[in-house]
Amino acid sequence: MWRRQPGRFRLVGCGVEELRRCWREREAALRKARREQQLVSKRLLRDEAPEEAEEVAAILGEAEIQQFLRLAQRGTEGKEREKALVSLRQGLQHLETQQTFIRLEGSMRTLIGLLTSNLALLQLEAARCLHELSHSEQPAVAEACLPATSYLLTYLSGHSSDFIELCLYTLGNLIVESEAVRRQLLPQGIVPALAACIQSPHVAVLEALGYALSQLLQAKEAPEKIIPRTSAGSSIMGSTLLQHMLRLLQPGPKLSPGVAVEFAWCLHYIICSQVNNALLITHGALSTLGLLLLDLAGAVQRTEDAGLELLACPVLRCLSNLLTEAAVEAVGGQIQLGDERVVAAIFILLQFFLQKQPSLLPEGLWLLNNLTANSPSFCTSLLSLDLIEPLLQLLPVSNVVSVLVLTVLCNIAEKGPAYCQRLWPGPLLPSLLDTLAFSDTEVVGQSLELLQLLFLYQPEAAQAFLQQSGLQALQRHEGEAQLQDRVHALRETALRG
């Protein structure tokens, strides 16, 4: 996931301003470190008749493949031709058949000929055969479909939503194979073709489009060759895709969860590329995502649907990463939806994750960290809503969660005496004494930093720390090279207090 560098500065003798400066530098580096990509994958779209689903598809040899292709091409009846392609498609579910198929001379040419025939049912079955090949775990099999890509792109402007959906998933599978595949698709006009699909009224088409687009955006060359605006205009920034993506993410009765999930991930990959996040912010991405966050918090209170986390994850990541951009301040800063509403929504989602999907807790805490880092008003909201104790209750979940919780608390304490006065007294000090017993160096180090800030601004906390055997808690870490400077600095601060 994310990685935070251990402390490299010595706190002994540091003044308050020096301590704050060091903390801000380290925290800024930490915030920018979390720009995660999602691993690429392939999807298989199968719509089998009940009788087909019950059959066990057989592995086909060369003779059988040739026979089915010949029947599909020259059969006397439409049903016979269609059945031959169905049998071929079922056989292509096996890797052995796929490998045999691409070795056969003329097999792909024949299949493309059937794809371009004037019989709709044959076209559909030929496209399904290509789809099976595109899903292959062997790159050579999928790459053998390259001669068909121009036709698949052409059919995206057709009238059959089922056919368009199938073509989109097939293209999405092919996109991930190699840069060579994408080099062919880009000049063929894949970006304008995808942009043309985004106004489709069909939810299934939009979901398939989001999948294909997300595959394209995850390409390693996307930040240089696919996302930036180009003179030719065949890029994401040079198309209308961005505006329509944000439209499809706006909460309301027309919001489709499946479509929103796909395009939220697309937006995440665009933000991670850091090509032009200022443009996204000026187009209203922060407010759209903020409203969607509030909508998600309301939804988890109304339903037990565990699928909501599928959308929450990319939305939280998008917001977290956008908040690290300098352009945020240029448009007035933060999400502009009311600090307390946003903070409350995050905590609703954190409670939901704790019960349903604890692995997503870091996503919500990362957003909370980025909100509180430079915003006294968000820190005030946390204190006003009495959310410090619920935050502390997350400490035992995992070391990753503990570090993020402590980082958020450091953001608050760093704001000065007025904020530390509201952190003290309360459950904070006992919780920190517990975290000093952790074996994880990063958790202990973050605890030491929070205690240092608290003691500097609230000397009474240092006295209580000494009374509660705090020095003994520090002794166990004195021999650890990564922590000894901070342990020594904290000991001196506590004794002075």
Short mmCIF file of C-alpha atoms in Angstrom, two decimals:
data_model
loop_
_atom_site.label_atom_id
_atom_site.label_comp_id
_atom_site.label_asym_id
_atom_site.label_seq_id
_atom_site.Cartn_x
_atom_site.Cartn_y
_atom_site.Cartn_z
CA MET A 1 0.00 0.00 0.00
CA TRP A 2 1.62 3.27 1.05
CA ARG A 3 4.98 3.61 2.71
CA ARG A 4 6.11 6.28 5.12
CA GLN A 5 9.77 7.02 5.67
CA PRO A 6 11.02 6.81 9.28
CA GLY A 7 11.94 10.06 10.98
CA ARG A 8 15.29 11.52 9.98
CA PHE A 9 15.41 14.66 12.11
CA ARG A 10 16.41 15.10 15.72
CA LEU A 11 13.82 16.61 18.02
CA VAL A 12 16.13 17.32 20.95
CA GLY A 13 16.18 21.04 21.59
CA CYS A 14 13.69 21.83 18.78
CA GLY A 15 11.46 24.82 19.28
CA VAL A 16 7.74 24.75 18.62
CA GLU A 17 8.02 26.31 15.15
CA GLU A 18 10.81 23.96 14.14
CA LEU A 19 8.80 20.98 15.31
CA ARG A 20 5.76 22.17 13.38
CA ARG A 21 7.81 22.78 10.24
CA CYS A 22 9.34 19.29 10.37
CA TRP A 23 5.97 17.71 10.98
CA ARG A 24 4.42 19.55 8.04
CA GLU A 25 7.23 18.54 5.68
CA ARG A 26 6.94 14.89 6.62
CA GLU A 27 3.16 14.93 6.55
CA ALA A 28 3.11 16.56 3.09
CA ALA A 29 5.41 13.83 1.75
CA LEU A 30 3.19 11.21 3.35
CA ARG A 31 0.02 12.63 1.76
CA LYS A 32 1.50 12.59 -1.73
CA ALA A 33 2.79 9.03 -1.35
CA ARG A 34 -0.64 7.41 -1.62
CA ARG A 35 -1.45 7.30 -5.31
CA GLU A 36 -2.53 3.75 -5.83
CA GLN A 37 -3.36 1.99 -9.07
CA GLN A 38 -5.66 -1.01 -9.29
CA LEU A 39 -4.39 -4.17 -10.91
CA VAL A 40 -5.72 -4.74 -14.41
CA SER A 41 -8.06 -7.64 -15.04
CA LYS A 42 -10.19 -9.17 -17.75
CA ARG A 43 -13.92 -9.76 -17.79
CA LEU A 44 -15.94 -12.46 -19.45
CA LEU A 45 -19.45 -11.75 -20.69
CA ARG A 46 -21.49 -14.91 -21.23
CA ASP A 47 -25.20 -15.06 -21.89
CA GLU A 48 -25.79 -18.75 -22.39
CA ALA A 49 -29.15 -20.39 -22.94
CA PRO A 50 -30.14 -22.82 -20.15
CA GLU A 51 -29.44 -25.86 -22.34
CA GLU A 52 -25.98 -24.46 -23.19
CA ALA A 53 -25.11 -23.88 -19.55
CA GLU A 54 -25.78 -27.53 -18.75
CA GLU A 55 -23.47 -28.79 -21.51
CA VAL A 56 -19.78 -29.40 -20.86
CA ALA A 57 -17.87 -27.75 -23.68
CA ALA A 58 -15.44 -30.11 -25.41
CA ILE A 59 -11.89 -29.34 -26.43
CA LEU A 60 -11.79 -29.04 -30.21
CA GLY A 61 -9.09 -30.28 -32.55
CA GLU A 62 -8.05 -28.81 -35.89
CA ALA A 63 -10.51 -30.88 -37.90
CA GLU A 64 -13.46 -29.90 -35.72
CA ILE A 65 -12.55 -26.21 -35.78
CA GLN A 66 -12.27 -26.31 -39.58
CA GLN A 67 -15.59 -28.12 -39.84
CA PHE A 68 -17.42 -25.58 -37.67
CA LEU A 69 -15.90 -22.66 -39.57
CA ARG A 70 -16.86 -24.25 -42.88
CA LEU A 71 -20.44 -24.85 -41.73
CA ALA A 72 -20.71 -21.30 -40.36
CA GLN A 73 -19.41 -19.91 -43.64
CA ARG A 74 -21.19 -22.12 -46.15
CA GLY A 75 -24.05 -23.83 -44.35
CA THR A 76 -27.35 -24.03 -46.21
CA GLU A 77 -29.53 -22.78 -43.35
CA GLY A 78 -29.14 -19.85 -40.97
CA LYS A 79 -29.78 -22.02 -37.90
CA GLU A 80 -27.13 -24.52 -38.99
CA ARG A 81 -24.57 -21.75 -39.46
CA GLU A 82 -25.40 -20.17 -36.11
CA LYS A 83 -25.21 -23.53 -34.31
CA ALA A 84 -21.76 -24.16 -35.79
CA LEU A 85 -20.50 -20.86 -34.34
CA VAL A 86 -22.10 -21.64 -30.98
CA SER A 87 -20.21 -24.95 -30.89
CA LEU A 88 -16.98 -23.18 -31.83
CA ARG A 89 -17.53 -20.55 -29.14
CA GLN A 90 -18.10 -23.23 -26.50
CA GLY A 91 -14.90 -24.99 -27.55
CA LEU A 92 -12.97 -21.71 -27.35
CA GLN A 93 -13.63 -21.64 -23.61
CA HIS A 94 -10.66 -24.02 -23.39
CA LEU A 95 -7.10 -22.75 -23.74
CA GLU A 96 -6.15 -25.81 -25.82
CA THR A 97 -8.83 -24.97 -28.40
CA GLN A 98 -7.78 -21.33 -28.42
CA GLN A 99 -4.17 -22.23 -29.16
CA THR A 100 -5.21 -24.63 -31.90
CA PHE A 101 -7.50 -21.99 -33.41
CA ILE A 102 -4.83 -19.28 -33.75
CA ARG A 103 -2.37 -21.79 -35.26
CA LEU A 104 -4.80 -22.70 -38.02
CA GLU A 105 -4.08 -20.72 -41.16
CA GLY A 106 -7.01 -18.55 -42.20
CA SER A 107 -9.09 -19.25 -39.08
CA MET A 108 -9.06 -15.64 -37.84
CA ARG A 109 -9.69 -14.32 -41.33
CA THR A 110 -12.75 -16.55 -41.62
CA LEU A 111 -14.04 -15.48 -38.20
CA ILE A 112 -13.65 -11.80 -39.13
CA GLY A 113 -15.50 -12.49 -42.35
CA LEU A 114 -18.41 -13.85 -40.29
CA LEU A 115 -18.17 -10.83 -37.97
CA THR A 116 -18.69 -8.54 -40.97
CA SER A 117 -21.49 -10.58 -42.57
CA ASN A 118 -24.94 -9.08 -43.11
CA LEU A 119 -26.63 -11.63 -40.83
CA ALA A 120 -27.05 -10.20 -37.32
CA LEU A 121 -27.09 -13.57 -35.52
CA LEU A 122 -23.89 -14.69 -37.22
CA GLN A 123 -22.27 -11.36 -36.40
CA LEU A 124 -23.20 -11.73 -32.75
CA GLU A 125 -21.88 -15.30 -32.47
CA ALA A 126 -18.65 -14.37 -34.26
CA ALA A 127 -18.22 -11.48 -31.81
CA ARG A 128 -18.77 -13.89 -28.93
CA CYS A 129 -16.02 -16.15 -30.32
CA LEU A 130 -13.67 -13.16 -30.43
CA HIS A 131 -14.68 -12.29 -26.89
CA GLU A 132 -13.70 -15.77 -25.67
CA LEU A 133 -10.33 -15.36 -27.38
CA SER A 134 -9.83 -11.88 -25.90
CA HIS A 135 -10.31 -13.33 -22.43
CA SER A 136 -7.52 -15.86 -22.86
CA GLU A 137 -4.80 -16.07 -20.24
CA GLN A 138 -2.27 -16.44 -23.05
CA PRO A 139 -1.25 -13.04 -24.56
CA ALA A 140 -0.55 -14.61 -27.96
CA VAL A 141 -4.17 -15.77 -28.21
CA ALA A 142 -5.61 -12.35 -27.44
CA GLU A 143 -3.10 -10.62 -29.73
CA ALA A 144 -4.29 -12.85 -32.57
CA CYS A 145 -7.54 -10.85 -32.41
CA LEU A 146 -5.80 -7.65 -33.52
CA PRO A 147 -7.02 -7.83 -37.13
CA ALA A 148 -10.58 -7.53 -35.75
CA THR A 149 -10.10 -4.38 -33.68
CA SER A 150 -10.99 -1.88 -36.41
CA TYR A 151 -14.30 -3.69 -36.96
CA LEU A 152 -15.05 -3.81 -33.23
CA LEU A 153 -14.47 -0.05 -33.05
CA THR A 154 -16.76 0.54 -36.03
CA TYR A 155 -19.55 -1.46 -34.45
CA LEU A 156 -19.51 0.79 -31.37
CA SER A 157 -21.58 3.22 -33.42
CA GLY A 158 -24.22 0.56 -34.18
CA HIS A 159 -27.80 0.31 -32.95
CA SER A 160 -27.76 -2.94 -30.93
CA SER A 161 -26.91 -2.20 -27.30
CA ASP A 162 -26.12 -5.90 -26.67
CA PHE A 163 -23.67 -5.95 -29.55
CA ILE A 164 -22.03 -2.68 -28.47
CA GLU A 165 -21.68 -3.99 -24.91
CA LEU A 166 -19.98 -7.17 -26.17
CA CYS A 167 -17.59 -5.18 -28.39
CA LEU A 168 -16.66 -2.90 -25.47
CA TYR A 169 -15.83 -5.78 -23.13
CA THR A 170 -13.81 -7.47 -25.90
CA LEU A 171 -11.85 -4.27 -26.54
CA GLY A 172 -11.33 -3.82 -22.81
CA ASN A 173 -9.81 -7.30 -22.59
CA LEU A 174 -7.53 -6.66 -25.58
CA ILE A 175 -6.34 -3.27 -24.30
CA VAL A 176 -4.48 -4.81 -21.34
CA GLU A 177 -2.45 -7.28 -23.38
CA SER A 178 0.46 -5.10 -24.48
CA GLU A 179 1.55 -1.67 -25.62
CA ALA A 180 1.61 -3.04 -29.17
CA VAL A 181 -2.15 -3.65 -28.98
CA ARG A 182 -2.76 -0.13 -27.71
CA ARG A 183 -0.46 1.33 -30.37
CA GLN A 184 -2.80 -0.16 -32.95
CA LEU A 185 -6.00 0.93 -31.21
CA LEU A 186 -5.04 4.58 -30.63
CA PRO A 187 -4.59 5.58 -34.30
CA GLN A 188 -7.68 3.55 -35.14
CA GLY A 189 -9.58 6.04 -32.99
CA ILE A 190 -10.44 4.17 -29.79
CA VAL A 191 -10.71 7.36 -27.70
CA PRO A 192 -13.24 9.13 -30.01
CA ALA A 193 -15.13 5.83 -30.35
CA LEU A 194 -15.38 5.46 -26.58
CA ALA A 195 -16.36 9.12 -26.21
CA ALA A 196 -19.22 8.57 -28.64
CA CYS A 197 -20.58 5.75 -26.46
CA ILE A 198 -20.76 7.77 -23.24
CA GLN A 199 -24.07 9.36 -24.16
CA SER A 200 -25.76 5.97 -24.57
CA PRO A 201 -29.05 5.64 -22.65
CA HIS A 202 -28.27 1.99 -21.89
CA VAL A 203 -26.82 1.26 -18.45
CA ALA A 204 -25.15 -1.98 -19.62
CA VAL A 205 -23.34 -0.11 -22.39
CA LEU A 206 -22.14 2.57 -19.96
CA GLU A 207 -20.82 -0.06 -17.54
CA ALA A 208 -18.96 -1.80 -20.38
CA LEU A 209 -17.62 1.56 -21.56
CA GLY A 210 -16.34 2.36 -18.05
CA TYR A 211 -14.56 -0.99 -17.97
CA ALA A 212 -12.89 -0.53 -21.37
CA LEU A 213 -11.88 3.04 -20.52
CA SER A 214 -10.43 2.04 -17.14
CA GLN A 215 -8.31 -0.60 -18.87
CA LEU A 216 -6.97 2.03 -21.25
CA LEU A 217 -6.26 4.51 -18.46
CA GLN A 218 -4.18 1.99 -16.51
CA ALA A 219 -1.68 1.57 -19.34
CA LYS A 220 1.83 2.56 -18.31
CA GLU A 221 2.01 4.96 -21.26
CA ALA A 222 -1.35 6.59 -20.44
CA PRO A 223 0.09 9.69 -18.69
CA GLU A 224 2.21 10.52 -21.75
CA LYS A 225 0.24 9.25 -24.75
CA ILE A 226 -3.42 8.65 -23.85
CA ILE A 227 -4.58 11.16 -21.22
CA PRO A 228 -2.93 14.50 -22.22
CA ARG A 229 -4.53 16.78 -24.77
CA THR A 230 -2.87 16.31 -28.18
CA SER A 231 -2.98 18.24 -31.44
CA ALA A 232 -4.87 15.34 -33.01
CA GLY A 233 -7.50 15.48 -30.28
CA SER A 234 -7.50 11.68 -29.81
CA SER A 235 -6.84 11.86 -26.06
CA ILE A 236 -8.90 11.77 -22.89
CA MET A 237 -8.31 15.45 -22.06
CA GLY A 238 -9.04 16.41 -25.65
CA SER A 239 -12.44 14.66 -25.69
CA THR A 240 -15.75 15.21 -23.92
CA LEU A 241 -15.21 12.17 -21.69
CA LEU A 242 -14.28 14.13 -18.55
CA GLN A 243 -17.43 16.25 -18.47
CA HIS A 244 -19.64 13.22 -19.07
CA MET A 245 -17.80 11.16 -16.46
CA LEU A 246 -18.51 13.79 -13.82
CA ARG A 247 -22.14 13.95 -14.97
CA LEU A 248 -22.51 10.19 -14.49
CA LEU A 249 -21.09 10.51 -10.95
CA GLN A 250 -23.58 13.12 -9.81
CA PRO A 251 -25.86 11.72 -7.07
CA GLY A 252 -29.57 11.59 -7.71
CA PRO A 253 -32.32 9.26 -8.92
CA LYS A 254 -30.53 8.69 -12.25
CA LEU A 255 -27.29 7.53 -10.64
CA SER A 256 -26.49 3.93 -11.55
CA PRO A 257 -24.24 2.29 -8.92
CA GLY A 258 -22.60 -0.02 -11.46
CA VAL A 259 -21.86 2.83 -13.88
CA ALA A 260 -20.66 5.07 -11.05
CA VAL A 261 -18.20 2.40 -9.83
CA GLU A 262 -16.62 2.06 -13.27
CA PHE A 263 -16.26 5.78 -13.89
CA ALA A 264 -15.08 6.52 -10.34
CA TRP A 265 -12.16 4.17 -11.02
CA CYS A 266 -11.58 5.89 -14.37
CA LEU A 267 -11.42 9.23 -12.58
CA HIS A 268 -9.03 7.73 -10.03
CA TYR A 269 -6.60 6.65 -12.76
CA ILE A 270 -6.75 10.06 -14.41
CA ILE A 271 -6.02 11.76 -11.08
CA CYS A 272 -3.13 9.34 -10.38
CA SER A 273 -1.57 10.26 -13.73
CA GLN A 274 -1.28 13.88 -12.47
CA VAL A 275 -1.54 15.10 -16.05
CA ASN A 276 -3.89 18.03 -15.36
CA ASN A 277 -5.70 17.69 -12.05
CA ALA A 278 -6.22 21.45 -11.99
CA LEU A 279 -8.58 21.00 -14.95
CA LEU A 280 -10.55 18.36 -13.05
CA ILE A 281 -10.87 20.69 -10.08
CA THR A 282 -12.05 23.61 -12.22
CA HIS A 283 -14.62 21.28 -13.83
CA GLY A 284 -16.08 20.69 -10.35
CA ALA A 285 -14.64 17.25 -9.57
CA LEU A 286 -14.25 18.08 -5.86
CA SER A 287 -17.85 19.17 -5.38
CA THR A 288 -19.21 16.23 -7.44
CA LEU A 289 -17.17 13.72 -5.46
CA GLY A 290 -18.04 15.45 -2.18
CA LEU A 291 -21.76 15.22 -2.91
CA LEU A 292 -21.32 11.57 -3.86
CA LEU A 293 -19.53 10.98 -0.54
CA LEU A 294 -22.50 12.48 1.36
CA ASP A 295 -24.88 10.37 -0.73
CA LEU A 296 -22.93 7.19 0.06
CA ALA A 297 -22.99 7.97 3.79
CA GLY A 298 -26.76 8.35 3.61
CA ALA A 299 -27.08 5.12 1.64
CA VAL A 300 -25.17 2.99 4.15
CA GLN A 301 -27.51 4.22 6.86
CA ARG A 302 -30.56 3.17 4.84
CA THR A 303 -29.46 -0.22 3.53
CA GLU A 304 -27.40 -3.28 4.43
CA ASP A 305 -26.14 -3.57 0.85
CA ALA A 306 -22.50 -4.61 1.17
CA GLY A 307 -21.88 -3.59 -2.44
CA LEU A 308 -21.70 0.09 -1.52
CA GLU A 309 -18.02 -0.24 -0.61
CA LEU A 310 -17.27 -0.90 -4.29
CA LEU A 311 -18.11 2.74 -5.00
CA ALA A 312 -16.86 4.17 -1.71
CA CYS A 313 -13.29 3.00 -2.29
CA PRO A 314 -12.56 4.89 -5.57
CA VAL A 315 -14.51 7.96 -4.41
CA LEU A 316 -12.42 8.22 -1.24
CA ARG A 317 -9.20 7.75 -3.21
CA CYS A 318 -10.16 10.40 -5.76
CA LEU A 319 -10.91 12.94 -3.05
CA SER A 320 -7.79 12.09 -1.07
CA ASN A 321 -5.50 12.55 -4.06
CA LEU A 322 -7.18 15.69 -5.36
CA LEU A 323 -6.83 17.35 -1.97
CA THR A 324 -3.03 17.18 -2.29
CA GLU A 325 -3.13 19.47 -5.35
CA ALA A 326 -2.15 23.12 -5.13
CA ALA A 327 -5.11 23.95 -7.38
CA VAL A 328 -7.50 23.14 -4.51
CA GLU A 329 -6.60 26.38 -2.76
CA ALA A 330 -7.02 28.35 -5.99
CA VAL A 331 -10.72 27.43 -6.13
CA GLY A 332 -11.43 28.24 -2.51
CA GLY A 333 -10.00 25.15 -0.84
CA GLN A 334 -11.47 21.90 0.41
CA ILE A 335 -14.78 20.45 -0.72
CA GLN A 336 -17.03 23.45 0.00
CA LEU A 337 -19.92 21.32 1.27
CA GLY A 338 -19.77 22.14 4.96
CA ASP A 339 -16.93 20.78 7.05
CA GLU A 340 -19.09 19.05 9.64
CA ARG A 341 -21.21 17.29 6.99
CA VAL A 342 -18.13 15.90 5.28
CA VAL A 343 -16.48 14.79 8.54
CA ALA A 344 -19.71 13.15 9.73
CA ALA A 345 -20.06 11.34 6.39
CA ILE A 346 -16.52 9.98 6.65
CA PHE A 347 -17.18 8.63 10.15
CA ILE A 348 -20.42 6.98 9.00
CA LEU A 349 -18.42 5.22 6.29
CA LEU A 350 -15.67 4.29 8.76
CA GLN A 351 -18.24 2.57 10.99
CA PHE A 352 -19.67 0.81 7.93
CA PHE A 353 -16.20 -0.39 6.88
CA LEU A 354 -15.43 -1.53 10.42
CA GLN A 355 -18.45 -3.83 10.32
CA LYS A 356 -18.45 -4.90 6.66
CA GLN A 357 -15.00 -4.34 5.13
CA PRO A 358 -12.24 -3.43 7.62
CA SER A 359 -9.63 -3.46 4.84
CA LEU A 360 -11.15 -0.21 3.54
CA LEU A 361 -10.69 1.70 6.80
CA PRO A 362 -7.36 3.18 5.58
CA GLU A 363 -9.17 4.74 2.60
CA GLY A 364 -11.48 6.79 4.84
CA LEU A 365 -8.70 7.65 7.26
CA TRP A 366 -6.47 8.79 4.41
CA LEU A 367 -9.12 11.26 3.31
CA LEU A 368 -9.53 12.45 6.90
CA ASN A 369 -5.77 12.93 7.10
CA ASN A 370 -5.67 15.01 3.92
CA LEU A 371 -8.62 17.13 5.06
CA THR A 372 -7.16 17.91 8.48
CA ALA A 373 -3.57 18.44 7.36
CA ASN A 374 -3.94 22.09 6.36
CA SER A 375 -7.43 22.93 7.55
CA PRO A 376 -8.10 24.15 11.10
CA SER A 377 -11.82 24.15 10.30
CA PHE A 378 -11.89 20.39 9.64
CA CYS A 379 -9.92 19.83 12.85
CA THR A 380 -12.50 21.96 14.68
CA SER A 381 -15.30 19.86 13.18
CA LEU A 382 -13.71 16.66 14.51
CA LEU A 383 -13.54 18.17 17.99
CA SER A 384 -17.00 19.76 17.88
CA LEU A 385 -18.64 16.48 16.85
CA ASP A 386 -16.86 14.61 19.70
CA LEU A 387 -15.23 12.21 17.25
CA ILE A 388 -11.86 11.82 18.97
CA GLU A 389 -13.02 8.84 21.05
CA PRO A 390 -14.55 6.98 18.04
CA LEU A 391 -11.27 7.63 16.23
CA LEU A 392 -9.24 6.17 19.10
CA GLN A 393 -11.45 3.07 19.08
CA LEU A 394 -9.99 2.20 15.66
CA LEU A 395 -6.41 1.93 17.03
CA PRO A 396 -6.53 -1.85 17.72
CA VAL A 397 -7.73 -2.74 14.19
CA SER A 398 -4.28 -2.91 12.53
CA ASN A 399 -0.91 -1.19 12.46
CA VAL A 400 -1.78 0.60 9.21
CA VAL A 401 -5.02 1.92 10.72
CA SER A 402 -3.20 2.91 13.93
CA VAL A 403 -0.62 4.99 12.04
CA LEU A 404 -3.33 6.84 10.11
CA VAL A 405 -5.42 7.50 13.24
CA LEU A 406 -2.34 8.88 15.00
CA THR A 407 -1.46 10.98 11.96
CA VAL A 408 -4.90 12.61 11.97
CA LEU A 409 -4.51 13.35 15.69
CA CYS A 410 -1.08 14.87 15.02
CA ASN A 411 -2.70 17.12 12.39
CA ILE A 412 -5.06 18.40 15.08
CA ALA A 413 -2.39 18.81 17.78
CA GLU A 414 -0.08 20.62 15.36
CA LYS A 415 -2.63 23.43 15.03
CA GLY A 416 -1.58 24.77 18.43
CA PRO A 417 -2.51 25.20 22.11
CA ALA A 418 -6.22 25.83 21.56
CA TYR A 419 -6.58 22.46 19.83
CA CYS A 420 -4.46 20.56 22.32
CA GLN A 421 -6.60 21.97 25.14
CA ARG A 422 -9.59 20.27 23.55
CA LEU A 423 -7.70 16.99 23.18
CA TRP A 424 -6.85 17.06 26.90
CA PRO A 425 -8.00 15.73 29.32
CA GLY A 426 -9.76 12.68 27.93
CA PRO A 427 -9.05 9.17 26.62
CA LEU A 428 -6.11 10.28 24.45
CA LEU A 429 -3.25 9.78 26.94
CA PRO A 430 -4.31 6.26 28.09
CA SER A 431 -4.66 5.25 24.43
CA LEU A 432 -1.19 6.56 23.62
CA LEU A 433 0.31 4.68 26.56
CA ASP A 434 -1.27 1.54 25.07
CA THR A 435 0.21 2.23 21.62
CA LEU A 436 3.68 2.60 23.16
CA ALA A 437 3.38 -1.10 23.99
CA PHE A 438 3.01 -1.96 20.27
CA SER A 439 5.91 -3.74 18.59
CA ASP A 440 5.46 -1.87 15.30
CA THR A 441 8.10 0.87 15.02
CA GLU A 442 5.94 3.07 12.83
CA VAL A 443 3.01 3.05 15.27
CA VAL A 444 5.30 3.82 18.22
CA GLY A 445 7.09 6.56 16.29
CA GLN A 446 3.79 8.25 15.41
CA SER A 447 2.69 7.98 19.05
CA LEU A 448 5.91 9.68 20.16
CA GLU A 449 5.33 12.55 17.73
CA LEU A 450 1.78 13.06 18.98
CA LEU A 451 2.96 13.05 22.60
CA GLN A 452 5.70 15.56 21.75
CA LEU A 453 3.16 17.97 20.25
CA LEU A 454 0.77 17.47 23.15
CA PHE A 455 3.47 18.12 25.78
CA LEU A 456 4.71 21.26 24.04
CA TYR A 457 1.27 22.83 23.90
CA GLN A 458 -0.27 21.30 27.03
CA PRO A 459 2.33 20.84 29.82
CA GLU A 460 -0.28 19.30 32.12
CA ALA A 461 -0.33 16.29 29.80
CA ALA A 462 3.40 15.76 30.39
CA GLN A 463 2.84 15.73 34.16
CA ALA A 464 0.05 13.16 33.80
CA PHE A 465 2.28 11.09 31.53
CA LEU A 466 4.96 10.92 34.23
CA GLN A 467 2.38 10.03 36.88
CA GLN A 468 1.06 7.17 34.72
CA SER A 469 4.44 5.43 34.35
CA GLY A 470 5.12 7.00 30.98
CA LEU A 471 8.90 6.90 31.41
CA GLN A 472 8.76 3.15 31.92
CA ALA A 473 6.79 2.84 28.69
CA LEU A 474 9.52 4.77 26.89
CA GLN A 475 12.35 2.62 28.27
CA ARG A 476 11.40 -0.41 26.19
CA HIS A 477 12.15 1.56 22.99
CA GLU A 478 15.41 3.25 24.01
CA GLY A 479 17.54 0.63 22.27
CA GLU A 480 15.70 0.87 18.93
CA ALA A 481 17.82 2.82 16.44
CA GLN A 482 14.84 4.25 14.56
CA LEU A 483 13.20 5.57 17.73
CA GLN A 484 15.95 6.49 20.17
CA ASP A 485 16.21 10.17 19.10
CA ARG A 486 12.50 10.69 19.51
CA VAL A 487 12.39 8.76 22.80
CA HIS A 488 15.19 10.96 24.16
CA ALA A 489 13.49 14.16 22.95
CA LEU A 490 10.15 13.15 24.47
CA ARG A 491 11.78 12.26 27.79
CA GLU A 492 13.38 15.72 27.97
CA THR A 493 10.13 17.47 27.06
CA ALA A 494 8.16 15.49 29.65
CA LEU A 495 10.66 16.22 32.41
CA ARG A 496 10.71 19.93 31.56
CA GLY A 497 6.93 19.96 31.66
#
